[in-house]
Amino acid sequence: MSVRSTARSVRAMLRIGFLDAIAYRGETIVWMLSTTMPLVMFLLWSAAADGKPIGRYGAGELHASFLAAFVVRQLGGSWAAWQINMEVRDGTLGMRLLRPVNPIVHYAIEQAAHVPVRAFFSMPVALLFFALDPLIHAPKEPLLLVLFPISVLGAWALSFLMNVIVGALAFFIEQSVKLMDVYTALFFVFSGYMVPLDLFPEPVRVVLDYLPFRYQMGLSVELLTGALSPAVALRLVVQQWVMVALVTLVAHLVFRRGVRHFEAYGG
Amino acid sequence: MISVESLGKTFRVQKRPPGLLAGVKALFHREYTTVEAARDVSFRIEDGERVGFLGPNGAGKTTTLKMLAGLLQPSAGRATVGGLEPFRRSEAFLASITLVLGQKQQLVWDLPPQETFELNRAIYGVSLADFRKTTAELVELLEIGEQIKRPTRQLSLGERMKCELACALIHRPKYLFLDEPTIGLDVNMQETIRTFIRGYNEQYGATLMLTSHYMADVTALCPRIILIDKGSIAFDGELSELMSKGRTDKRVRFSLSREVPAAELRAVGNLVEHGAAEATFEVQKDAVSALVAHALQVLPVRDLSVTDPPLEEIMRAWFAKEPSAEPAPEPA
């Protein structure tokens, strides 16, 4: 597919994705509620701390960390694996393959179009928490604030691409969403979504630097809460984007190989 | 031109007998079998032709169409459409074809079809002027002015099918692969779609390959027929040739000036159908004149016509032949 044909259709694909995302108002709000785990964790960890610090986390750090996790999950999450799995299984993917647009790009734009909708509903909630909680403070280091949106974009890209890889396994196995469930469980534990990453033992933290989970969530949380020095933050963001590049390549290869395997089930 | 040479496609399919025990067994040991969906399929279709691609369920029709549309990679052989290899799915190739699958849709389910039309306009790079002109034509011909403004999920099957067809033609493809485009539609709607497809073919010189279980689609649209059975080509020729090949019988239909009891009609010949003031007889070709002469004497005949048996019947007889689908030889 040419870059030209893809570029000229980005706006139209974004528009369709956005309109599709807002087609069901009720469903959107219910779905949003299902992603409020960090707010629940916020309460749980606060109760567990009982006023005493856990590791480096006092009440203020815990509050800031889980509020940031909520924000990053809304802006950096992707759920493409379920869509890809379904389209491969029922053959609808065939209709997508007939169009002169790279299907991964098409999925990416459709998924990206959902982000503003999620932001519209979730950011007021986050801002309200931020305004009402005296223990949460805005980060003071300007570089971290500059790196934050870059890291959220990287988090979204990684999240989407991991979804593509796992979703595309539906070309080879019957139900790739089961694998996505496993991946999501690992993500919950090792990304900083449910447990701040600093609370893991040092050897685990070293391993996590080479896995995608931290870059899908924890890094952006650490930037927003001012938990990193500028030098470390910069290094980690670079590492994140190197990982994005590698995972892009893997996603492309897996999907391309999968399409060769595509049997266009269901007539 | 569509050129297909020794095209083949095999699928590896898991064998799993029904039942709980078999299901549990399959957890530990899986057996697979290879299904040959298409085997040594060869044909050529010139630009502008309308070809009916027929066969029983599972014969390999849809598999072949999907290979020609670039969705499936052939296991053997070669195919080109307009000189381009389908599975490479080049931009030029994808812009020149469309595939309409009666049971799959490209319309976005929760949005009005008009939105998907706009999306296709952008994707295929259709100019706004061309888009407006084409859409206006399609909307008028298919009578979908109101339907394209309602969410797809709220449309009836027939309305959706018409919108699917319009959506598939926004970029004015040169090659149309239509798989059961009239499935589930009422007779009027089927006729509308047939008229539309024929008009599109004539106006733009587009090449059409059609599969359908409705023989009326085929007889109305396709002067040429390719039959496929068990993955292989069983017949390739003119519709008229198919209608007469291997058949030595004709149908003689009489319009009568009054109702005649069935018993009296049966005395005239092999009655296959009768109504209030009409009767149809099956008769061997060389006995047509004798039957007509006799009927004119004993029945109150107002009008008569001699035709081939319906295509449905020819197809049924053709595919009932085992083990080979070869037609019976013509009588000497």
Coordinates of C-alpha atoms in Angstrom, one line a residue:
Chain A
M1 CA 0.0 0.0 0.0
S2 CA 1.4 3.4 -0.8
V3 CA 2.0 6.1 1.8
R4 CA 0.0 8.4 -0.4
S5 CA -3.2 6.4 -0.3
T6 CA -2.9 5.9 3.4
A7 CA -2.2 9.6 4.1
R8 CA -5.1 10.8 2.1
S9 CA -7.5 8.6 4.0
V10 CA -6.3 9.2 7.5
R11 CA -8.8 12.0 8.2
A12 CA -11.7 9.9 6.9
M13 CA -10.6 6.9 9.0
L14 CA -10.3 9.0 12.1
R15 CA -13.7 10.4 11.5
I16 CA -15.3 7.0 11.1
G17 CA -13.4 5.7 14.2
F18 CA -14.6 8.7 16.3
L19 CA -18.2 8.4 15.1
D20 CA -18.1 4.7 15.8
A21 CA -16.8 5.4 19.3
I22 CA -19.6 7.8 20.1
A23 CA -22.4 5.7 18.5
Y24 CA -23.3 4.2 21.9
R25 CA -23.1 6.7 24.7
G26 CA -24.3 4.3 27.4
E27 CA -21.8 1.6 26.4
T28 CA -19.0 4.1 26.4
I29 CA -19.7 5.2 29.9
V30 CA -20.1 1.6 31.2
W31 CA -16.8 0.7 29.4
M32 CA -15.1 3.7 31.1
L33 CA -16.2 2.4 34.5
S34 CA -14.4 -0.9 33.7
T35 CA -11.1 1.0 33.5
T36 CA -11.2 2.7 36.8
M37 CA -9.1 0.0 38.6
P38 CA -6.4 2.5 39.5
L39 CA -9.0 4.5 41.5
V40 CA -10.0 1.4 43.3
M41 CA -6.3 0.6 43.9
F42 CA -5.9 4.2 45.1
L43 CA -8.3 3.5 48.0
L44 CA -6.9 0.0 48.7
W45 CA -3.3 1.1 48.9
S46 CA -4.3 4.1 51.0
A47 CA -6.0 1.8 53.5
A48 CA -3.1 -0.7 53.5
A49 CA -0.6 2.1 54.2
D50 CA -2.7 3.3 57.1
G51 CA -0.9 6.6 57.2
K52 CA 2.6 5.0 57.1
P53 CA 4.8 5.0 54.0
I54 CA 5.2 1.8 51.9
G55 CA 8.7 1.9 50.4
R56 CA 9.1 5.5 49.2
Y57 CA 5.3 5.8 48.9
G58 CA 3.6 8.1 51.4
A59 CA -0.1 8.9 51.1
G60 CA 0.6 11.7 48.6
E61 CA 2.8 9.5 46.3
L62 CA 0.2 6.7 46.4
H63 CA -2.6 9.1 45.5
A64 CA -0.6 10.7 42.7
S65 CA 0.6 7.4 41.4
F66 CA -2.8 5.8 41.0
L67 CA -4.4 9.0 39.7
A68 CA -1.6 9.1 37.0
A69 CA -2.2 5.4 36.3
F70 CA -5.9 6.2 35.6
V71 CA -5.0 9.0 33.3
V72 CA -2.4 7.0 31.4
R73 CA -4.7 4.0 31.0
Q74 CA -7.4 6.2 29.5
L75 CA -5.0 7.9 27.1
G76 CA -2.5 5.1 26.4
G77 CA -4.8 2.0 26.3
S78 CA -5.7 0.0 23.2
W79 CA -8.1 -2.9 22.8
A80 CA -7.4 -3.9 19.2
A81 CA -6.7 -7.6 19.9
W82 CA -10.4 -8.3 20.5
Q83 CA -11.3 -6.7 17.2
I84 CA -8.6 -8.4 15.2
N85 CA -9.3 -11.8 16.7
M86 CA -13.0 -11.4 15.9
E87 CA -12.4 -10.2 12.4
V88 CA -10.0 -13.0 11.6
R89 CA -12.3 -15.6 13.0
D90 CA -15.5 -14.5 11.2
G91 CA -13.7 -13.5 8.0
T92 CA -14.7 -9.8 8.2
L93 CA -11.0 -9.1 7.9
G94 CA -11.3 -9.9 4.2
M95 CA -13.3 -6.8 3.6
R96 CA -10.6 -4.8 5.2
L97 CA -7.9 -6.5 3.1
L98 CA -9.7 -5.5 -0.1
R99 CA -9.0 -1.9 0.5
P100 CA -5.7 -0.3 -0.6
V101 CA -4.8 0.7 3.0
N102 CA -2.4 -1.1 5.3
P103 CA -4.7 -3.0 7.7
I104 CA -2.5 -2.3 10.7
V105 CA -2.6 1.4 9.9
H106 CA -6.3 1.2 9.5
Y107 CA -6.7 -0.5 12.9
A108 CA -4.4 2.0 14.5
I109 CA -6.3 5.0 13.3
E110 CA -9.6 3.5 14.3
Q111 CA -8.2 2.8 17.8
A112 CA -6.6 6.2 18.1
A113 CA -10.0 7.8 17.3
H114 CA -11.3 6.4 20.5
V115 CA -8.8 8.2 22.7
P116 CA -10.5 11.7 22.5
V117 CA -13.8 10.1 23.5
R118 CA -12.2 8.4 26.5
A119 CA -10.4 11.7 27.4
F120 CA -13.6 13.6 27.2
F121 CA -15.2 11.5 29.8
S122 CA -12.2 10.7 32.0
M123 CA -10.2 13.9 32.2
P124 CA -12.8 15.8 34.2
V125 CA -12.8 13.0 36.7
A126 CA -9.0 13.1 37.0
L127 CA -8.9 16.9 37.3
L128 CA -11.6 16.8 40.0
F129 CA -9.5 14.3 42.0
F130 CA -6.4 16.4 41.4
A131 CA -8.2 19.6 42.5
L132 CA -9.8 18.1 45.6
D133 CA -6.9 16.0 46.9
P134 CA -4.4 18.3 48.8
L135 CA -1.8 15.5 48.9
I136 CA -1.3 15.5 45.1
H137 CA 1.0 18.1 43.6
A138 CA 1.9 18.9 40.0
P139 CA 5.4 17.9 38.9
K140 CA 7.9 20.7 38.9
E141 CA 10.6 19.4 36.5
P142 CA 9.8 20.9 33.0
L143 CA 11.6 18.1 31.1
L144 CA 9.4 15.5 32.7
L145 CA 6.3 17.4 31.6
V146 CA 7.7 17.6 28.1
L147 CA 8.5 13.9 28.0
F148 CA 5.1 12.9 29.5
P149 CA 3.0 13.3 26.3
I150 CA 5.8 11.6 24.2
S151 CA 5.8 8.7 26.6
V152 CA 2.0 8.5 26.5
L153 CA 2.1 8.3 22.8
G154 CA 4.7 5.6 23.1
A155 CA 2.6 3.8 25.6
W156 CA -0.4 3.9 23.3
A157 CA 1.8 2.7 20.3
L158 CA 3.2 -0.2 22.4
S159 CA -0.2 -1.1 23.7
F160 CA -1.7 -1.1 20.3
L161 CA 1.2 -3.1 18.7
M162 CA 1.1 -5.7 21.4
N163 CA -2.6 -6.0 20.7
V164 CA -1.9 -6.4 17.0
I165 CA 0.7 -9.2 17.7
V166 CA -1.5 -11.1 20.1
G167 CA -4.7 -10.4 18.0
A168 CA -2.9 -11.6 14.8
L169 CA -2.2 -15.0 16.5
A170 CA -5.8 -15.7 15.7
F171 CA -4.5 -16.5 12.2
F172 CA -2.7 -19.5 13.7
I173 CA -4.7 -20.5 16.8
E174 CA -8.4 -20.6 17.4
Q175 CA -8.8 -17.9 20.1
S176 CA -6.0 -15.4 20.5
V177 CA -8.1 -13.3 23.0
K178 CA -7.3 -16.0 25.6
L179 CA -3.7 -15.1 25.2
M180 CA -4.6 -11.4 25.4
D181 CA -6.2 -12.2 28.8
V182 CA -2.9 -13.7 30.0
Y183 CA -1.0 -10.7 28.6
T184 CA -3.4 -8.3 30.3
A185 CA -3.0 -10.0 33.6
L186 CA 0.8 -9.7 33.3
F187 CA 0.3 -6.1 32.3
F188 CA -1.8 -5.3 35.4
V189 CA 0.9 -6.7 37.7
F190 CA 4.1 -5.6 36.0
S191 CA 3.2 -2.3 34.4
G192 CA 2.6 -0.2 37.5
Y193 CA -1.1 -0.3 37.0
M194 CA -1.9 -2.1 40.2
V195 CA 1.4 -2.1 42.0
P196 CA 4.0 0.8 41.9
L197 CA 7.1 -0.7 40.1
D198 CA 9.5 0.6 42.8
L199 CA 7.9 -1.9 45.2
F200 CA 9.2 -4.9 43.2
P201 CA 12.6 -6.3 44.2
E202 CA 15.6 -5.0 42.3
P203 CA 16.2 -8.1 40.1
V204 CA 12.5 -8.0 38.9
R205 CA 12.8 -4.3 38.2
V206 CA 15.9 -4.9 36.0
V207 CA 14.0 -7.5 34.0
L208 CA 11.0 -5.2 33.6
D209 CA 13.2 -2.7 31.8
Y210 CA 13.4 -5.2 28.9
L211 CA 9.7 -6.0 28.8
P212 CA 7.0 -3.8 27.3
F213 CA 4.8 -3.5 30.4
R214 CA 6.6 -0.6 32.1
Y215 CA 6.7 1.4 28.9
Q216 CA 2.9 0.9 28.4
M217 CA 2.1 2.5 31.8
G218 CA 4.7 2.8 34.5
L219 CA 7.1 5.2 32.7
S220 CA 4.4 7.7 32.0
V221 CA 3.2 7.5 35.6
E222 CA 6.7 8.0 36.9
L223 CA 7.1 11.1 34.6
L224 CA 3.8 12.6 35.7
T225 CA 4.5 12.0 39.4
G226 CA 8.0 13.4 39.1
A227 CA 9.5 10.1 40.3
L228 CA 12.4 10.2 37.8
S229 CA 15.5 12.3 37.4
P230 CA 15.6 14.1 34.0
A231 CA 18.6 12.0 32.8
V232 CA 16.9 8.7 33.7
A233 CA 13.6 9.9 32.3
L234 CA 15.3 10.7 29.0
R235 CA 17.0 7.4 28.8
L236 CA 13.8 5.5 29.5
V237 CA 11.8 7.4 26.9
V238 CA 14.5 6.6 24.3
Q239 CA 14.3 2.9 25.4
Q240 CA 10.6 3.1 25.1
W241 CA 10.7 4.3 21.5
V242 CA 13.4 1.7 20.6
M243 CA 11.0 -0.9 21.9
V244 CA 8.1 0.7 19.8
A245 CA 10.3 0.4 16.7
L246 CA 11.1 -3.3 17.4
V247 CA 7.5 -4.2 18.2
T248 CA 6.4 -2.4 15.1
L249 CA 8.6 -4.7 13.1
V250 CA 7.4 -7.8 14.9
A251 CA 3.7 -6.8 14.5
H252 CA 4.2 -6.2 10.8
L253 CA 5.9 -9.6 10.3
V254 CA 3.4 -11.5 12.4
F255 CA 0.4 -9.9 10.6
R256 CA 1.9 -10.3 7.2
R257 CA 2.6 -14.0 7.8
G258 CA -0.9 -14.3 9.3
V259 CA -2.5 -12.9 6.2
R260 CA -0.8 -15.6 4.2
H261 CA -2.4 -18.1 6.5
F262 CA -5.7 -16.4 6.4
E263 CA -8.4 -18.8 5.4
A264 CA -11.3 -16.3 5.4
Y265 CA -13.5 -18.5 7.4
G266 CA -17.3 -18.4 7.2
G267 CA -18.0 -18.4 3.5
Chain B
M1 CA -8.6 -10.1 -18.7
I2 CA -8.8 -12.7 -15.9
S3 CA -6.4 -15.5 -16.5
V4 CA -6.3 -18.6 -14.3
E5 CA -3.9 -21.5 -14.8
S6 CA -4.0 -24.7 -12.8
L7 CA -5.1 -22.8 -9.7
G8 CA -5.4 -24.9 -6.5
K9 CA -6.0 -24.3 -2.9
T10 CA -5.8 -26.7 0.0
F11 CA -6.8 -26.2 3.6
R12 CA -5.7 -28.0 6.6
V13 CA -8.8 -28.7 8.7
Q14 CA -9.0 -30.2 12.1
K15 CA -11.0 -33.4 12.4
R16 CA -13.0 -33.4 15.6
P17 CA -15.9 -35.9 15.9
P18 CA -18.8 -34.7 18.0
G19 CA -19.2 -35.6 21.7
L20 CA -17.6 -34.7 25.0
L21 CA -15.0 -37.5 24.9
A22 CA -13.9 -36.5 21.5
G23 CA -13.6 -32.9 22.7
V24 CA -11.4 -33.9 25.6
K25 CA -9.3 -36.2 23.4
A26 CA -8.7 -33.3 21.1
L27 CA -7.1 -31.4 24.0
F28 CA -4.2 -33.9 23.9
H29 CA -4.2 -35.2 20.3
R30 CA -5.4 -33.4 17.3
E31 CA -6.0 -34.9 13.9
Y32 CA -5.9 -32.9 10.7
T33 CA -7.1 -33.6 7.3
T34 CA -6.3 -31.7 4.0
V35 CA -9.2 -30.4 2.1
E36 CA -8.7 -29.6 -1.6
A37 CA -11.0 -26.7 -2.1
A38 CA -9.8 -25.9 -5.6
R39 CA -7.9 -28.2 -8.0
D40 CA -6.3 -27.5 -11.3
V41 CA -8.8 -24.7 -12.1
S42 CA -8.1 -23.0 -15.4
F43 CA -10.0 -20.5 -17.5
R44 CA -9.8 -17.1 -19.1
I45 CA -12.3 -14.3 -19.0
E46 CA -12.1 -11.4 -21.5
D47 CA -12.7 -7.9 -20.3
G48 CA -16.4 -7.0 -20.3
E49 CA -17.6 -10.5 -20.1
R50 CA -20.3 -11.6 -17.6
V51 CA -19.7 -15.1 -16.3
G52 CA -21.7 -17.2 -14.0
F53 CA -19.6 -19.3 -11.7
L54 CA -21.8 -22.2 -10.5
G55 CA -21.5 -25.3 -8.5
P56 CA -23.0 -27.0 -5.5
N57 CA -22.2 -26.0 -1.9
G58 CA -18.5 -26.6 -1.1
A59 CA -17.6 -26.9 -4.8
G60 CA -14.9 -24.2 -4.5
K61 CA -16.6 -21.2 -6.0
T62 CA -16.1 -18.8 -3.1
T63 CA -12.5 -20.1 -2.6
T64 CA -11.7 -19.3 -6.2
L65 CA -13.3 -15.9 -6.0
K66 CA -11.3 -15.1 -2.9
M67 CA -8.1 -16.1 -4.6
L68 CA -9.0 -13.9 -7.5
A69 CA -9.7 -11.0 -5.1
G70 CA -6.4 -11.5 -3.4
L71 CA -7.8 -12.7 0.0
L72 CA -6.4 -16.2 -0.2
Q73 CA -3.0 -17.3 -1.3
P74 CA -3.2 -20.1 -3.9
S75 CA -1.5 -23.3 -3.0
A76 CA -0.8 -24.0 -6.6
G77 CA -1.1 -22.5 -10.0
R78 CA -1.3 -18.9 -11.1
A79 CA -3.9 -16.2 -11.6
T80 CA -3.8 -12.7 -12.9
V81 CA -6.6 -10.1 -13.0
G82 CA -6.0 -7.2 -15.4
G83 CA -2.4 -8.5 -15.7
L84 CA -1.8 -8.2 -11.9
E85 CA -1.2 -11.0 -9.4
P86 CA -4.1 -10.8 -6.9
F87 CA -2.3 -12.0 -3.7
R88 CA 0.3 -9.2 -4.0
R89 CA -2.7 -6.9 -3.3
S90 CA -1.0 -4.0 -5.0
E91 CA -2.8 -0.6 -4.9
A92 CA -3.5 -0.8 -8.6
F93 CA -5.0 -4.2 -8.3
L94 CA -7.2 -3.4 -5.3
A95 CA -8.4 -0.2 -7.0
S96 CA -9.5 -2.2 -10.0
I97 CA -11.6 -4.9 -8.3
T98 CA -14.4 -5.3 -5.9
L99 CA -15.7 -8.4 -4.1
V100 CA -19.2 -8.5 -2.7
L101 CA -19.9 -11.4 -0.4
G102 CA -23.6 -11.8 0.3
Q103 CA -22.8 -12.8 3.9
K104 CA -20.0 -10.3 4.7
Q105 CA -20.2 -6.6 4.9
Q106 CA -17.9 -3.7 4.6
L107 CA -20.5 -1.1 5.8
V108 CA -19.7 0.1 9.4
W109 CA -22.5 -1.5 11.4
D110 CA -23.3 1.5 13.7
L111 CA -23.1 4.3 11.2
P112 CA -25.1 5.2 8.1
P113 CA -23.8 3.7 4.8
Q114 CA -23.1 7.2 3.6
E115 CA -20.2 7.4 6.1
T116 CA -18.6 4.2 4.6
F117 CA -19.1 5.6 1.1
E118 CA -17.1 8.7 2.3
L119 CA -14.4 6.5 3.8
N120 CA -14.1 4.6 0.5
R121 CA -13.9 7.8 -1.4
A122 CA -10.9 8.9 0.6
I123 CA -9.3 5.5 0.6
Y124 CA -9.6 5.0 -3.2
G125 CA -8.8 8.7 -3.9
V126 CA -12.0 9.3 -5.8
S127 CA -12.4 13.0 -6.6
L128 CA -15.3 14.8 -5.0
A129 CA -17.0 15.5 -8.4
D130 CA -16.7 11.8 -9.4
F131 CA -17.9 10.7 -6.0
R132 CA -21.0 12.9 -6.1
K133 CA -21.8 11.7 -9.7
T134 CA -21.3 8.0 -8.9
T135 CA -23.2 8.2 -5.6
A136 CA -26.1 10.0 -7.2
E137 CA -26.3 7.4 -10.0
L138 CA -26.0 4.5 -7.5
V139 CA -28.6 6.0 -5.1
E140 CA -31.0 6.6 -8.0
L141 CA -30.6 3.2 -9.6
L142 CA -30.7 1.2 -6.4
E143 CA -33.4 3.5 -4.8
I144 CA -31.4 3.9 -1.5
G145 CA -31.7 7.7 -1.0
E146 CA -33.3 7.3 2.5
Q147 CA -31.5 4.1 3.5
I148 CA -27.9 5.6 3.2
K149 CA -28.8 8.1 6.0
R150 CA -29.9 5.4 8.5
P151 CA -27.4 3.4 10.6
T152 CA -26.6 0.1 8.8
R153 CA -27.8 -1.9 11.8
Q154 CA -31.4 -0.5 11.2
L155 CA -31.6 -1.6 7.6
S156 CA -33.3 -4.7 6.3
L157 CA -31.2 -7.3 4.6
G158 CA -32.3 -6.2 1.2
E159 CA -31.6 -2.5 1.9
R160 CA -28.2 -3.4 3.4
M161 CA -27.4 -5.5 0.3
K162 CA -28.2 -2.7 -2.0
C163 CA -26.0 -0.3 0.1
E164 CA -23.2 -2.9 0.1
L165 CA -23.3 -3.1 -3.6
A166 CA -23.3 0.7 -4.0
C167 CA -20.4 0.9 -1.5
A168 CA -18.4 -1.7 -3.4
L169 CA -18.8 0.4 -6.6
I170 CA -17.9 3.8 -5.4
H171 CA -14.4 3.5 -6.9
R172 CA -15.8 2.1 -10.2
P173 CA -13.9 -1.1 -10.3
K174 CA -13.2 -2.9 -13.6
Y175 CA -13.6 -6.4 -12.1
L176 CA -16.6 -7.4 -10.1
F177 CA -16.6 -10.6 -8.1
L178 CA -20.1 -11.1 -6.7
D179 CA -20.7 -14.0 -4.4
E180 CA -24.4 -14.5 -3.8
P181 CA -25.3 -10.8 -4.2
T182 CA -29.1 -11.4 -4.1
I183 CA -29.1 -13.9 -1.2
G184 CA -32.2 -13.4 1.0
L185 CA -33.7 -10.7 -1.2
D186 CA -37.3 -10.8 -2.4
V187 CA -38.0 -11.2 -6.1
N188 CA -38.4 -7.5 -6.8
M189 CA -35.2 -6.6 -5.1
Q190 CA -33.4 -9.4 -7.0
E191 CA -34.6 -8.0 -10.2
T192 CA -33.5 -4.5 -9.3
I193 CA -30.0 -5.7 -8.5
R194 CA -29.8 -7.8 -11.7
T195 CA -30.8 -4.8 -13.8
F196 CA -28.4 -2.6 -12.0
I197 CA -25.5 -5.0 -12.4
R198 CA -26.2 -5.5 -16.1
G199 CA -26.4 -1.7 -16.5
Y200 CA -23.0 -1.2 -14.7
N201 CA -21.4 -3.9 -16.9
E202 CA -22.7 -2.3 -20.1
Q203 CA -21.9 1.3 -19.0
Y204 CA -18.4 0.8 -17.8
G205 CA -17.4 -2.4 -19.7
A206 CA -16.7 -4.0 -16.4
T207 CA -16.0 -7.8 -16.1
L208 CA -18.3 -9.7 -13.9
M209 CA -17.9 -13.1 -12.2
L210 CA -21.0 -14.1 -10.3
T211 CA -21.9 -16.9 -8.1
S212 CA -25.5 -17.4 -7.1
H213 CA -27.9 -20.1 -6.0
Y214 CA -30.6 -18.2 -7.8
M215 CA -30.6 -19.5 -11.4
A216 CA -32.7 -16.5 -12.4
D217 CA -29.6 -14.3 -11.6
V218 CA -27.5 -16.4 -13.8
T219 CA -29.9 -16.7 -16.8
A220 CA -30.6 -13.0 -16.6
L221 CA -26.9 -11.9 -16.4
C222 CA -24.5 -14.4 -17.7
P223 CA -24.1 -15.5 -21.3
R224 CA -21.2 -17.7 -20.2
I225 CA -21.2 -20.3 -17.5
I226 CA -18.3 -22.0 -15.6
L227 CA -19.3 -25.0 -13.6
I228 CA -17.1 -26.1 -10.7
D229 CA -17.6 -29.3 -8.8
K230 CA -15.4 -30.8 -6.1
G231 CA -12.8 -28.1 -6.8
S232 CA -12.4 -28.7 -10.5
I233 CA -13.9 -27.1 -13.6
A234 CA -16.7 -29.3 -15.0
F235 CA -18.0 -27.1 -17.8
D236 CA -17.0 -23.9 -19.4
G237 CA -19.1 -22.5 -22.2
E238 CA -22.2 -20.6 -23.4
L239 CA -25.3 -20.8 -21.2
S240 CA -27.2 -22.0 -24.3
E241 CA -24.7 -24.8 -24.7
L242 CA -25.1 -25.8 -21.1
M243 CA -28.9 -25.8 -21.4
S244 CA -28.8 -28.2 -24.3
K245 CA -25.7 -30.3 -23.5
G246 CA -26.7 -33.7 -22.4
R247 CA -30.3 -32.9 -22.5
T248 CA -32.6 -34.5 -25.0
D249 CA -35.8 -33.1 -23.6
K250 CA -37.7 -29.9 -24.1
R251 CA -40.6 -28.3 -22.3
V252 CA -43.8 -27.5 -24.2
R253 CA -46.1 -25.1 -22.4
F254 CA -49.7 -24.6 -23.5
S255 CA -52.0 -21.7 -22.6
L256 CA -55.5 -23.0 -22.6
S257 CA -58.8 -21.2 -23.2
R258 CA -60.4 -23.2 -20.3
E259 CA -59.4 -25.4 -17.4
V260 CA -58.8 -29.0 -18.3
P261 CA -58.8 -31.8 -15.7
A262 CA -55.3 -33.2 -14.9
A263 CA -56.4 -36.7 -15.9
E264 CA -57.1 -35.5 -19.4
L265 CA -53.8 -33.6 -19.6
R266 CA -51.9 -36.7 -18.5
A267 CA -53.4 -38.5 -21.3
V268 CA -51.7 -36.1 -23.7
G269 CA -48.1 -36.6 -22.5
N270 CA -45.6 -36.4 -19.6
L271 CA -47.3 -33.6 -17.6
V272 CA -44.7 -31.8 -15.4
E273 CA -46.7 -28.7 -14.3
H274 CA -50.3 -27.5 -14.7
G275 CA -52.4 -24.5 -13.5
A276 CA -55.9 -23.1 -14.0
A277 CA -55.5 -22.7 -17.8
E278 CA -52.0 -23.9 -18.6
A279 CA -50.1 -27.1 -18.8
T280 CA -46.4 -27.9 -19.3
F281 CA -45.2 -31.2 -20.7
E282 CA -41.7 -32.7 -20.9
V283 CA -41.0 -34.3 -24.2
Q284 CA -38.0 -35.6 -26.2
K285 CA -36.7 -33.2 -28.8
D286 CA -37.6 -35.4 -31.7
A287 CA -41.2 -35.9 -30.4
V288 CA -42.0 -32.2 -29.9
S289 CA -43.9 -31.8 -33.2
A290 CA -45.9 -35.0 -32.6
L291 CA -46.9 -33.8 -29.1
V292 CA -47.9 -30.4 -30.3
A293 CA -50.0 -31.8 -33.2
H294 CA -51.8 -34.2 -30.8
A295 CA -52.4 -31.4 -28.2
L296 CA -53.8 -29.1 -30.8
Q297 CA -56.4 -31.7 -31.6
V298 CA -57.5 -32.6 -28.1
L299 CA -56.9 -29.5 -26.0
P300 CA -58.3 -26.0 -26.2
V301 CA -54.9 -24.5 -27.0
R302 CA -54.7 -20.7 -27.2
D303 CA -50.9 -20.4 -27.3
L304 CA -47.8 -22.5 -26.9
S305 CA -44.1 -22.2 -26.3
V306 CA -41.2 -24.6 -26.5
T307 CA -38.3 -24.1 -24.1
D308 CA -35.3 -25.8 -22.5
P309 CA -35.8 -27.3 -19.1
P310 CA -35.1 -24.7 -16.3
L311 CA -31.5 -24.2 -15.3
E312 CA -32.1 -25.4 -11.8
E313 CA -33.1 -28.8 -13.1
I314 CA -30.2 -29.0 -15.5
M315 CA -27.8 -28.1 -12.6
R316 CA -29.5 -30.7 -10.3
A317 CA -29.1 -33.4 -12.9
W318 CA -25.6 -32.3 -13.7
F319 CA -24.3 -32.5 -10.1
A320 CA -26.3 -35.6 -9.3
K321 CA -24.1 -37.5 -11.7
E322 CA -21.5 -39.6 -9.9
P323 CA -18.6 -40.1 -9.8
S324 CA -17.8 -37.8 -12.8
A325 CA -19.6 -34.6 -13.5
E326 CA -19.2 -35.1 -17.2
P327 CA -22.4 -34.6 -19.2
A328 CA -24.0 -37.5 -20.9
P329 CA -23.0 -37.8 -24.6
E330 CA -25.3 -36.2 -27.2
P331 CA -27.5 -38.8 -28.9
A332 CA -26.2 -39.8 -32.3

